[in-house]
PDB file of C-alpha atoms in Angstrom:
ATOM      1  CA  MET A 883       0.000   0.000   0.000  1.00 84.00           C
ATOM      2  CA  LEU A 884       1.361   3.407  -0.985  1.00 95.00           C
ATOM      3  CA  LYS A 885      -0.018   6.322   1.029  1.00 96.00           C
ATOM      4  CA  ARG A 886       2.889   8.670   1.759  1.00 97.00           C
ATOM      5  CA  ILE A 887       5.707   9.573  -0.638  1.00 97.00           C
ATOM      6  CA  LEU A 888       8.818  11.522   0.351  1.00 96.00           C
ATOM      7  CA  VAL A 889      10.416  13.469  -2.502  1.00 95.00           C
ATOM      8  CA  GLY A 890      13.991  14.790  -2.542  1.00 91.00           C
ATOM      9  CA  LEU A 891      14.268  18.286  -4.036  1.00 91.00           C
ATOM     10  CA  GLY A 892      17.718  19.313  -5.224  1.00 85.00           C
ATOM     11  CA  GLY A 893      17.245  21.822  -8.018  1.00 84.00           C
ATOM     12  CA  THR A 894      18.732  19.499 -10.662  1.00 87.00           C
ATOM     13  CA  PRO A 895      17.200  17.708 -13.681  1.00 88.00           C
ATOM     14  CA  PHE A 896      16.641  14.717 -11.357  1.00 92.00           C
ATOM     15  CA  THR A 897      14.272  16.846  -9.260  1.00 93.00           C
ATOM     16  CA  SER A 898      11.764  17.466 -12.045  1.00 93.00           C
ATOM     17  CA  VAL A 899      11.696  13.735 -12.842  1.00 95.00           C
ATOM     18  CA  ALA A 900      11.234  12.839  -9.162  1.00 96.00           C
ATOM     19  CA  THR A 901       8.407  15.369  -8.929  1.00 96.00           C
ATOM     20  CA  GLN A 902       6.602  13.986 -11.975  1.00 96.00           C
ATOM     21  CA  ILE A 903       6.863  10.344 -10.907  1.00 97.00           C
ATOM     22  CA  ALA A 904       5.901  11.135  -7.312  1.00 97.00           C
ATOM     23  CA  THR A 905       2.758  13.012  -8.285  1.00 96.00           C
ATOM     24  CA  GLU A 906       1.757  10.318 -10.771  1.00 96.00           C
ATOM     25  CA  LEU A 907       2.074   7.645  -8.086  1.00 97.00           C
ATOM     26  CA  ALA A 908       0.354   9.795  -5.473  1.00 97.00           C
ATOM     27  CA  LYS A 909      -2.586  10.435  -7.780  1.00 96.00           C
ATOM     28  CA  ALA A 910      -2.912   6.749  -8.711  1.00 96.00           C
ATOM     29  CA  HIS A 911      -2.773   5.581  -5.080  1.00 97.00           C
ATOM     30  CA  HIS A 912      -4.572   8.533  -3.455  1.00 97.00           C
ATOM     31  CA  ALA A 913      -1.364   9.169  -1.541  1.00 97.00           C
ATOM     32  CA  GLN A 914       0.147  12.280   0.023  1.00 97.00           C
ATOM     33  CA  THR A 915       3.552  13.776  -0.725  1.00 97.00           C
ATOM     34  CA  THR A 916       6.214  15.495   1.365  1.00 96.00           C
ATOM     35  CA  GLY A 917       9.109  17.447  -0.109  1.00 94.00           C
ATOM     36  CA  VAL A 918      12.547  17.653   1.485  1.00 91.00           C
ATOM     37  CA  THR A 919      15.582  19.477   0.150  1.00 87.00           C
ATOM     38  CA  VAL A 920      18.624  17.235  -0.301  1.00 79.00           C
ATOM     39  CA  VAL A 921      21.373  19.814  -0.789  1.00 73.00           C
ATOM     40  CA  ASN A 922      22.875  22.662   1.197  1.00 65.00           C
ATOM     41  CA  SER A 923      23.233  25.213  -1.587  1.00 57.00           C
ATOM     42  CA  ARG A 924      25.441  27.474   0.527  1.00 56.00           C
ATOM     43  CA  LYS A 925      27.962  24.764   1.240  1.00 55.00           C
ATOM     44  CA  LEU A 926      28.306  22.579  -1.820  1.00 52.00           C
ATOM     45  CA  ALA A 927      31.245  20.235  -1.403  1.00 45.00           C
ATOM     46  CA  LYS A 928      34.522  21.441  -2.793  1.00 50.00           C
ATOM     47  CA  LEU A 929      36.280  19.213  -5.265  1.00 43.00           C
ATOM     48  CA  GLY A 930      38.944  17.086  -3.693  1.00 48.00           C
ATOM     49  CA  PRO A 931      42.332  16.418  -5.274  1.00 49.00           C
ATOM     50  CA  VAL A 932      41.963  16.000  -9.029  1.00 44.00           C
ATOM     51  CA  PRO A 933      43.667  12.817 -10.276  1.00 47.00           C
ATOM     52  CA  LEU A 934      46.079  12.917 -13.186  1.00 48.00           C
ATOM     53  CA  GLY A 935      44.107  13.353 -16.403  1.00 51.00           C
ATOM     54  CA  GLY A 936      40.959  14.323 -14.497  1.00 48.00           C
ATOM     55  CA  ASP A 937      40.874  18.022 -15.390  1.00 53.00           C
ATOM     56  CA  ALA A 938      37.974  17.647 -17.836  1.00 54.00           C
ATOM     57  CA  TYR A 939      35.896  15.773 -15.246  1.00 46.00           C
ATOM     58  CA  ALA A 940      36.705  18.386 -12.602  1.00 48.00           C
ATOM     59  CA  GLN A 941      35.541  21.168 -14.921  1.00 49.00           C
ATOM     60  CA  ARG A 942      32.247  19.370 -15.594  1.00 53.00           C
ATOM     61  CA  MET A 943      31.707  19.022 -11.852  1.00 50.00           C
ATOM     62  CA  ARG A 944      32.362  22.735 -11.303  1.00 50.00           C
ATOM     63  CA  GLU A 945      29.850  23.635 -14.003  1.00 54.00           C
ATOM     64  CA  LYS A 946      27.217  21.296 -12.551  1.00 54.00           C
ATOM     65  CA  LYS A 947      27.683  22.721  -9.060  1.00 55.00           C
ATOM     66  CA  GLN A 948      27.171  26.225 -10.382  1.00 51.00           C
ATOM     67  CA  ASP A 949      23.759  25.091 -11.629  1.00 56.00           C
ATOM     68  CA  VAL A 950      22.686  24.109  -8.114  1.00 61.00           C
ATOM     69  CA  THR A 951      21.897  27.413  -6.439  1.00 68.00           C
ATOM     70  CA  GLN A 952      19.566  28.575  -3.705  1.00 72.00           C
ATOM     71  CA  GLU A 953      17.402  30.158  -6.387  1.00 78.00           C
ATOM     72  CA  GLY A 954      17.272  26.838  -8.235  1.00 79.00           C
ATOM     73  CA  ILE A 955      16.203  24.977  -5.121  1.00 84.00           C
ATOM     74  CA  GLU A 956      13.495  27.519  -4.329  1.00 87.00           C
ATOM     75  CA  SER A 957      12.302  27.176  -7.912  1.00 89.00           C
ATOM     76  CA  ALA A 958      12.204  23.382  -7.528  1.00 89.00           C
ATOM     77  CA  ILE A 959      10.138  23.719  -4.351  1.00 91.00           C
ATOM     78  CA  ALA A 960       7.673  26.046  -6.089  1.00 93.00           C
ATOM     79  CA  ALA A 961       7.442  23.694  -9.080  1.00 93.00           C
ATOM     80  CA  PHE A 962       6.804  20.756  -6.754  1.00 94.00           C
ATOM     81  CA  LYS A 963       3.935  22.563  -5.025  1.00 94.00           C
ATOM     82  CA  THR A 964       2.480  23.672  -8.348  1.00 94.00           C
ATOM     83  CA  HIS A 965       2.711  20.182  -9.826  1.00 93.00           C
ATOM     84  CA  CYS A 966       1.003  18.638  -6.793  1.00 95.00           C
ATOM     85  CA  ALA A 967      -1.795  21.189  -6.987  1.00 95.00           C
ATOM     86  CA  GLY A 968      -2.221  20.587 -10.694  1.00 93.00           C
ATOM     87  CA  GLN A 969      -2.597  16.850 -10.113  1.00 92.00           C
ATOM     88  CA  ASN A 970      -4.909  17.319  -7.092  1.00 95.00           C
ATOM     89  CA  VAL A 971      -2.290  15.658  -4.881  1.00 96.00           C
ATOM     90  CA  VAL A 972      -1.987  16.633  -1.223  1.00 96.00           C
ATOM     91  CA  CYS A 973       1.433  18.102  -0.400  1.00 95.00           C
ATOM     92  CA  ARG A 974       1.754  17.736   3.367  1.00 92.00           C
ATOM     93  CA  ARG A 975       4.706  20.107   3.769  1.00 89.00           C
ATOM     94  CA  ILE A 976       8.160  21.023   2.533  1.00 90.00           C
ATOM     95  CA  MET A 977      11.192  20.372   4.741  1.00 83.00           C
ATOM     96  CA  HIS A 978      14.034  22.803   3.977  1.00 75.00           C
ATOM     97  CA  GLU A 979      17.040  21.812   6.097  1.00 66.00           C
ATOM     98  CA  GLU A 980      20.240  23.668   5.233  1.00 63.00           C
ATOM     99  CA  SER A 981      22.565  22.318   7.943  1.00 66.00           C
ATOM    100  CA  ASP A 982      22.223  18.610   7.140  1.00 72.00           C
ATOM    101  CA  PRO A 983      19.644  17.800   4.442  1.00 72.00           C
ATOM    102  CA  PHE A 984      20.183  14.048   4.687  1.00 77.00           C
ATOM    103  CA  THR A 985      19.309  14.078   8.392  1.00 82.00           C
ATOM    104  CA  ALA A 986      15.946  15.609   7.477  1.00 82.00           C
ATOM    105  CA  MET A 987      15.366  12.914   4.872  1.00 85.00           C
ATOM    106  CA  ILE A 988      16.242  10.159   7.356  1.00 87.00           C
ATOM    107  CA  SER A 989      13.871  11.610   9.956  1.00 88.00           C
ATOM    108  CA  GLU A 990      10.979  12.054   7.521  1.00 88.00           C
ATOM    109  CA  SER A 991      11.434   8.609   5.944  1.00 90.00           C
ATOM    110  CA  ARG A 992      10.184   6.904   9.110  1.00 90.00           C
ATOM    111  CA  TYR A 993       6.577   7.596   8.200  1.00 93.00           C
ATOM    112  CA  HIS A 994       6.680   7.369   4.418  1.00 95.00           C
ATOM    113  CA  ASP A 995       6.170   4.341   2.205  1.00 96.00           C
ATOM    114  CA  MET A 996       8.583   5.353  -0.554  1.00 96.00           C
ATOM    115  CA  ILE A 997      11.411   7.839  -0.985  1.00 95.00           C
ATOM    116  CA  ILE A 998      11.939   9.291  -4.463  1.00 96.00           C
ATOM    117  CA  PHE A 999      14.940  11.322  -5.523  1.00 90.00           C
ATOM    118  CA  GLY A1000      17.949  11.345  -7.830  1.00 88.00           C
ATOM    119  CA  LEU A1001      20.402   9.217  -5.884  1.00 81.00           C
ATOM    120  CA  ARG A1002      22.882   9.549  -8.739  1.00 82.00           C
ATOM    121  CA  SER A1003      22.875  13.324  -8.287  1.00 81.00           C
ATOM    122  CA  ILE A1004      24.865  12.849  -5.076  1.00 78.00           C
ATOM    123  CA  PHE A1005      27.733  11.721  -7.295  1.00 75.00           C
ATOM    124  CA  ASP A1006      27.031  13.950 -10.299  1.00 76.00           C
ATOM    125  CA  TYR A1007      26.592  17.271  -8.502  1.00 74.00           C
ATOM    126  CA  GLY A1008      29.025  17.036  -5.602  1.00 67.00           C
ATOM    127  CA  PHE A1009      26.365  17.496  -2.928  1.00 70.00           C
ATOM    128  CA  THR A1010      28.837  16.115  -0.398  1.00 72.00           C
ATOM    129  CA  GLU A1011      32.570  15.475  -0.200  1.00 72.00           C
ATOM    130  CA  ASP A1012      31.971  11.761   0.355  1.00 75.00           C
ATOM    131  CA  PRO A1013      29.015  10.430  -1.715  1.00 74.00           C
ATOM    132  CA  ASP A1014      29.582   6.849  -0.575  1.00 72.00           C
ATOM    133  CA  LYS A1015      29.368   7.923   3.067  1.00 74.00           C
ATOM    134  CA  ALA A1016      26.162   9.858   2.403  1.00 75.00           C
ATOM    135  CA  ILE A1017      24.526   6.798   0.843  1.00 74.00           C
ATOM    136  CA  ILE A1018      25.723   4.617   3.739  1.00 71.00           C
ATOM    137  CA  LYS A1019      24.127   7.098   6.134  1.00 75.00           C
ATOM    138  CA  LEU A1020      20.798   6.915   4.326  1.00 77.00           C
ATOM    139  CA  LEU A1021      20.647   3.129   4.055  1.00 71.00           C
ATOM    140  CA  SER A1022      22.117   2.303   7.466  1.00 72.00           C
ATOM    141  CA  GLN A1023      19.375   4.439   9.043  1.00 77.00           C
ATOM    142  CA  GLY A1024      16.692   2.466   7.227  1.00 74.00           C
ATOM    143  CA  VAL A1025      15.774   4.859   4.406  1.00 79.00           C
ATOM    144  CA  ARG A1026      14.035   2.413   2.068  1.00 82.00           C
ATOM    145  CA  PRO A1027      12.664   1.683  -0.379  1.00 91.00           C
ATOM    146  CA  ILE A1028      14.299   4.330  -2.505  1.00 92.00           C
ATOM    147  CA  LEU A1029      13.169   5.006  -6.039  1.00 94.00           C
ATOM    148  CA  ALA A1030      16.342   6.481  -7.524  1.00 92.00           C
ATOM    149  CA  VAL A1031      15.222   8.369 -10.615  1.00 94.00           C
ATOM    150  CA  ALA A1032      17.303   9.152 -13.693  1.00 92.00           C
ATOM    151  CA  ASP A1033      17.684  12.660 -15.112  1.00 90.00           C
ATOM    152  CA  THR A1034      15.223  11.947 -17.942  1.00 93.00           C
ATOM    153  CA  TYR A1035      11.585  10.962 -17.437  1.00 95.00           C
ATOM    154  CA  ARG A1036      10.189   7.723 -18.862  1.00 93.00           C
ATOM    155  CA  PRO A1037       6.801   6.086 -18.188  1.00 95.00           C
ATOM    156  CA  ILE A1038       7.104   2.952 -16.051  1.00 97.00           C
ATOM    157  CA  LYS A1039       5.513   0.007 -17.854  1.00 97.00           C
ATOM    158  CA  LYS A1040       8.067  -2.787 -17.511  1.00 98.00           C
ATOM    159  CA  ALA A1041      10.331  -3.673 -14.579  1.00 98.00           C
ATOM    160  CA  LEU A1042      13.493  -5.739 -14.748  1.00 97.00           C
ATOM    161  CA  ILE A1043      14.153  -7.549 -11.480  1.00 96.00           C
ATOM    162  CA  ALA A1044      17.833  -8.326 -10.902  1.00 92.00           C
ATOM    163  CA  TYR A1045      17.792 -11.547  -8.867  1.00 91.00           C
ATOM    164  CA  SER A1046      21.057 -12.841  -7.444  1.00 85.00           C
ATOM    165  CA  GLY A1047      19.492 -15.630  -5.397  1.00 85.00           C
ATOM    166  CA  SER A1048      20.432 -13.912  -2.127  1.00 83.00           C
ATOM    167  CA  MET A1049      17.979 -13.343   0.709  1.00 86.00           C
ATOM    168  CA  GLU A1050      18.230  -9.570   0.251  1.00 83.00           C
ATOM    169  CA  SER A1051      17.478  -9.948  -3.446  1.00 86.00           C
ATOM    170  CA  ALA A1052      14.351 -11.954  -2.597  1.00 91.00           C
ATOM    171  CA  LYS A1053      13.321  -9.304  -0.047  1.00 90.00           C
ATOM    172  CA  ALA A1054      13.500  -6.657  -2.759  1.00 91.00           C
ATOM    173  CA  ILE A1055      11.072  -8.657  -4.911  1.00 95.00           C
ATOM    174  CA  ARG A1056       8.719  -9.141  -1.984  1.00 95.00           C
ATOM    175  CA  HIS A1057       8.818  -5.468  -1.030  1.00 94.00           C
ATOM    176  CA  PHE A1058       8.137  -4.367  -4.598  1.00 96.00           C
ATOM    177  CA  LEU A1059       5.169  -6.724  -4.969  1.00 97.00           C
ATOM    178  CA  HIS A1060       3.683  -5.781  -1.603  1.00 96.00           C
ATOM    179  CA  LEU A1061       3.968  -2.069  -2.331  1.00 96.00           C
ATOM    180  CA  ASN A1062       2.713  -2.571  -5.909  1.00 97.00           C
ATOM    181  CA  PRO A1063       3.426   0.995  -7.035  1.00 97.00           C
ATOM    182  CA  TRP A1064       2.516   0.336 -10.677  1.00 97.00           C
ATOM    183  CA  PRO A1065      -0.389  -2.156 -10.807  1.00 95.00           C
ATOM    184  CA  GLY A1066      -0.316  -4.158 -14.019  1.00 94.00           C
ATOM    185  CA  ILE A1067       3.380  -3.555 -14.676  1.00 97.00           C
ATOM    186  CA  ARG A1068       5.151  -6.244 -16.723  1.00 98.00           C
ATOM    187  CA  LEU A1069       7.900  -8.120 -14.868  1.00 98.00           C
ATOM    188  CA  HIS A1070      11.089  -9.674 -16.195  1.00 98.00           C
ATOM    189  CA  ILE A1071      13.412 -11.484 -13.770  1.00 96.00           C
ATOM    190  CA  VAL A1072      17.065 -11.934 -14.726  1.00 94.00           C
ATOM    191  CA  HIS A1073      19.756 -13.940 -12.963  1.00 92.00           C
ATOM    192  CA  PHE A1074      23.379 -13.410 -13.982  1.00 89.00           C
ATOM    193  CA  TYR A1075      25.897 -16.190 -13.421  1.00 86.00           C
ATOM    194  CA  LYS A1076      29.333 -17.359 -14.500  1.00 81.00           C
ATOM    195  CA  GLY A1077      29.949 -20.959 -15.527  1.00 76.00           C
ATOM    196  CA  SER A1078      26.690 -22.546 -14.407  1.00 71.00           C
ATOM    197  CA  PRO A1079      23.507 -21.087 -12.916  1.00 65.00           C
ATOM    198  CA  ARG A1080      23.662 -20.994  -9.114  1.00 63.00           C
ATOM    199  CA  GLU A1081      20.557 -22.597  -7.637  1.00 65.00           C
ATOM    200  CA  ALA A1082      18.641 -22.150 -10.881  1.00 68.00           C
ATOM    201  CA  PHE A1083      15.423 -23.393  -9.285  1.00 77.00           C
ATOM    202  CA  LEU A1084      15.256 -20.166  -7.266  1.00 84.00           C
ATOM    203  CA  LEU A1085      14.578 -18.240 -10.466  1.00 90.00           C
ATOM    204  CA  GLN A1086      11.404 -20.252 -11.031  1.00 92.00           C
ATOM    205  CA  ASP A1087      10.478 -19.885  -7.365  1.00 93.00           C
ATOM    206  CA  ALA A1088      10.720 -16.111  -7.765  1.00 95.00           C
ATOM    207  CA  ALA A1089       8.484 -16.218 -10.843  1.00 96.00           C
ATOM    208  CA  ASP A1090       5.957 -18.393  -8.990  1.00 96.00           C
ATOM    209  CA  PHE A1091       5.909 -15.873  -6.135  1.00 97.00           C
ATOM    210  CA  CYS A1092       5.188 -13.073  -8.605  1.00 97.00           C
ATOM    211  CA  GLN A1093       2.382 -15.142 -10.100  1.00 97.00           C
ATOM    212  CA  ALA A1094       0.884 -15.628  -6.635  1.00 97.00           C
ATOM    213  CA  HIS A1095       0.640 -11.832  -6.485  1.00 97.00           C
ATOM    214  CA  GLY A1096      -1.052 -11.647  -9.860  1.00 96.00           C
ATOM    215  CA  PHE A1097       1.993 -10.950 -12.040  1.00 97.00           C
ATOM    216  CA  GLU A1098       3.244 -13.126 -14.880  1.00 95.00           C
ATOM    217  CA  ALA A1099       7.014 -12.819 -14.905  1.00 96.00           C
ATOM    218  CA  GLN A1100       9.350 -13.652 -17.759  1.00 96.00           C
ATOM    219  CA  THR A1101      12.662 -15.170 -16.617  1.00 95.00           C
ATOM    220  CA  ASP A1102      16.183 -15.292 -18.006  1.00 94.00           C
ATOM    221  CA  ALA A1103      19.451 -16.764 -16.770  1.00 92.00           C
ATOM    222  CA  VAL A1104      22.364 -14.933 -18.383  1.00 91.00           C
ATOM    223  CA  ASP A1105      25.970 -16.071 -18.453  1.00 90.00           C
ATOM    224  CA  GLY A1106      27.755 -12.868 -17.475  1.00 88.00           C
ATOM    225  CA  HIS A1107      28.340 -10.324 -14.722  1.00 85.00           C
ATOM    226  CA  ALA A1108      25.442  -8.203 -13.503  1.00 84.00           C
ATOM    227  CA  ARG A1109      27.836  -5.436 -12.500  1.00 81.00           C
ATOM    228  CA  THR A1110      28.851  -4.783 -16.099  1.00 86.00           C
ATOM    229  CA  GLU A1111      25.927  -6.165 -18.093  1.00 90.00           C
ATOM    230  CA  LEU A1112      22.757  -5.351 -16.161  1.00 90.00           C
ATOM    231  CA  LEU A1113      22.130  -1.901 -17.654  1.00 91.00           C
ATOM    232  CA  ALA A1114      22.766  -3.129 -21.183  1.00 93.00           C
ATOM    233  CA  PHE A1115      20.328  -6.000 -20.605  1.00 95.00           C
ATOM    234  CA  ALA A1116      17.721  -3.533 -19.310  1.00 95.00           C
ATOM    235  CA  ARG A1117      18.084  -1.450 -22.471  1.00 95.00           C
ATOM    236  CA  GLU A1118      17.923  -4.487 -24.745  1.00 96.00           C
ATOM    237  CA  THR A1119      14.756  -5.810 -23.107  1.00 97.00           C
ATOM    238  CA  GLY A1120      13.019  -2.424 -22.944  1.00 97.00           C
ATOM    239  CA  ALA A1121      12.829  -2.229 -19.156  1.00 97.00           C
ATOM    240  CA  ASP A1122      11.753   1.136 -17.744  1.00 97.00           C
ATOM    241  CA  LEU A1123      12.728   0.319 -14.164  1.00 97.00           C
ATOM    242  CA  ILE A1124      15.267  -1.934 -12.426  1.00 95.00           C
ATOM    243  CA  VAL A1125      14.406  -3.589  -9.102  1.00 95.00           C
ATOM    244  CA  MET A1126      17.441  -4.479  -6.990  1.00 88.00           C
ATOM    245  CA  GLY A1127      18.396  -5.817  -3.598  1.00 79.00           C
ATOM    246  CA  ASN A1128      21.969  -6.291  -2.458  1.00 60.00           C
ATOM    247  CA  SER A1129      24.419  -9.117  -1.953  1.00 48.00           C
ATOM    248  CA  ALA A1130      26.689  -9.230   1.073  1.00 40.00           C
ATOM    249  CA  ARG A1131      30.319  -8.085   0.946  1.00 42.00           C
ATOM    250  CA  ASN A1132      32.930  -7.649   3.665  1.00 35.00           C
ATOM    251  CA  VAL A1133      33.242  -3.878   3.247  1.00 36.00           C
ATOM    252  CA  LEU A1134      30.579  -1.694   4.888  1.00 41.00           C
ATOM    253  CA  LEU A1135      29.471   0.032   1.702  1.00 45.00           C
ATOM    254  CA  ARG A1136      29.178  -3.251  -0.146  1.00 48.00           C
ATOM    255  CA  GLN A1137      27.400  -4.847   2.801  1.00 45.00           C
ATOM    256  CA  LEU A1138      24.682  -2.229   2.351  1.00 44.00           C
ATOM    257  CA  LEU A1139      24.689  -1.879  -1.422  1.00 49.00           C
ATOM    258  CA  GLY A1140      26.685  -4.588  -3.158  1.00 53.00           C
ATOM    259  CA  ASP A1141      29.088  -3.970  -6.030  1.00 59.00           C
ATOM    260  CA  THR A1142      26.416  -4.270  -8.693  1.00 65.00           C
ATOM    261  CA  VAL A1143      24.004  -1.844  -7.007  1.00 68.00           C
ATOM    262  CA  LEU A1144      26.703   0.760  -6.406  1.00 67.00           C
ATOM    263  CA  GLU A1145      27.922   0.677 -10.001  1.00 71.00           C
ATOM    264  CA  THR A1146      24.348   0.810 -11.315  1.00 80.00           C
ATOM    265  CA  ILE A1147      23.488   3.861  -9.169  1.00 79.00           C
ATOM    266  CA  LYS A1148      26.449   5.746 -10.606  1.00 78.00           C
ATOM    267  CA  SER A1149      25.542   5.129 -14.249  1.00 79.00           C
ATOM    268  CA  ALA A1150      21.820   4.264 -14.456  1.00 86.00           C
ATOM    269  CA  ASP A1151      19.796   5.935 -17.210  1.00 90.00           C
ATOM    270  CA  ARG A1152      16.483   4.640 -15.842  1.00 92.00           C
ATOM    271  CA  PRO A1153      14.881   4.488 -12.372  1.00 94.00           C
ATOM    272  CA  LEU A1154      16.063   1.997  -9.745  1.00 92.00           C
ATOM    273  CA  PHE A1155      13.844   0.552  -7.035  1.00 94.00           C
ATOM    274  CA  LEU A1156      16.259  -0.128  -4.167  1.00 88.00           C
ATOM    275  CA  SER A1157      15.105  -2.106  -1.156  1.00 83.00           C
ATOM    276  CA  GLN A1158      18.167  -2.926   0.935  1.00 65.00           C
TER     277      GLN A1158
END
């Protein structure tokens, strides 16, 4: 059940996409929205040491940061309110926390069913000196599920579920089905492996579980690495959304995200449903 949606407002192209998707979902589910700013415009992180050959990247980052201004954030807030009103969606309030925006998001997430914002913008726009640490802070405090939008809007009609066979991966499927944000969405489950499928029967079990919830799910087992091939597979199969859990690693960040999830966040060109 989807009744409260928390939306991150950062004054970037991701913000307008998050706003559009949030209001569409809120209207469809008769849900309420809450806006929260996710960037301190007066204290954007300074670029750290630029590695050899990284001058072009550093310049792009400087230009992107210049686009994120207090005026831009205020404009994003106004656009969010206007969009909600235009869709007859209740906007509960706007949280504008300059000292630590992520703390506000963590606090507000306790009583919201979904959090929508451009997770990739943390990397792309230098919102913080340590993007990995910021994401750890969000996930370790239980901010989930997160719908990490891309910077370009696309209607959500087909979801690709990346299934590793892990317990966390199965939880992500269960959470997505229980929340059912897009009733009638087409599902495609993919399992990547090297050599031979690991516990291949679990793929069919996952499809059976989807069927029990009223969804027919196509399945594929692909010989390859999800970390490098998942996005390409999503494009090839016409998926509008990727559903992901995580797989355990011995480093804190990878315990929370997993290598595949982290790499996908940094480069995704379509929304990610993350339930860690």
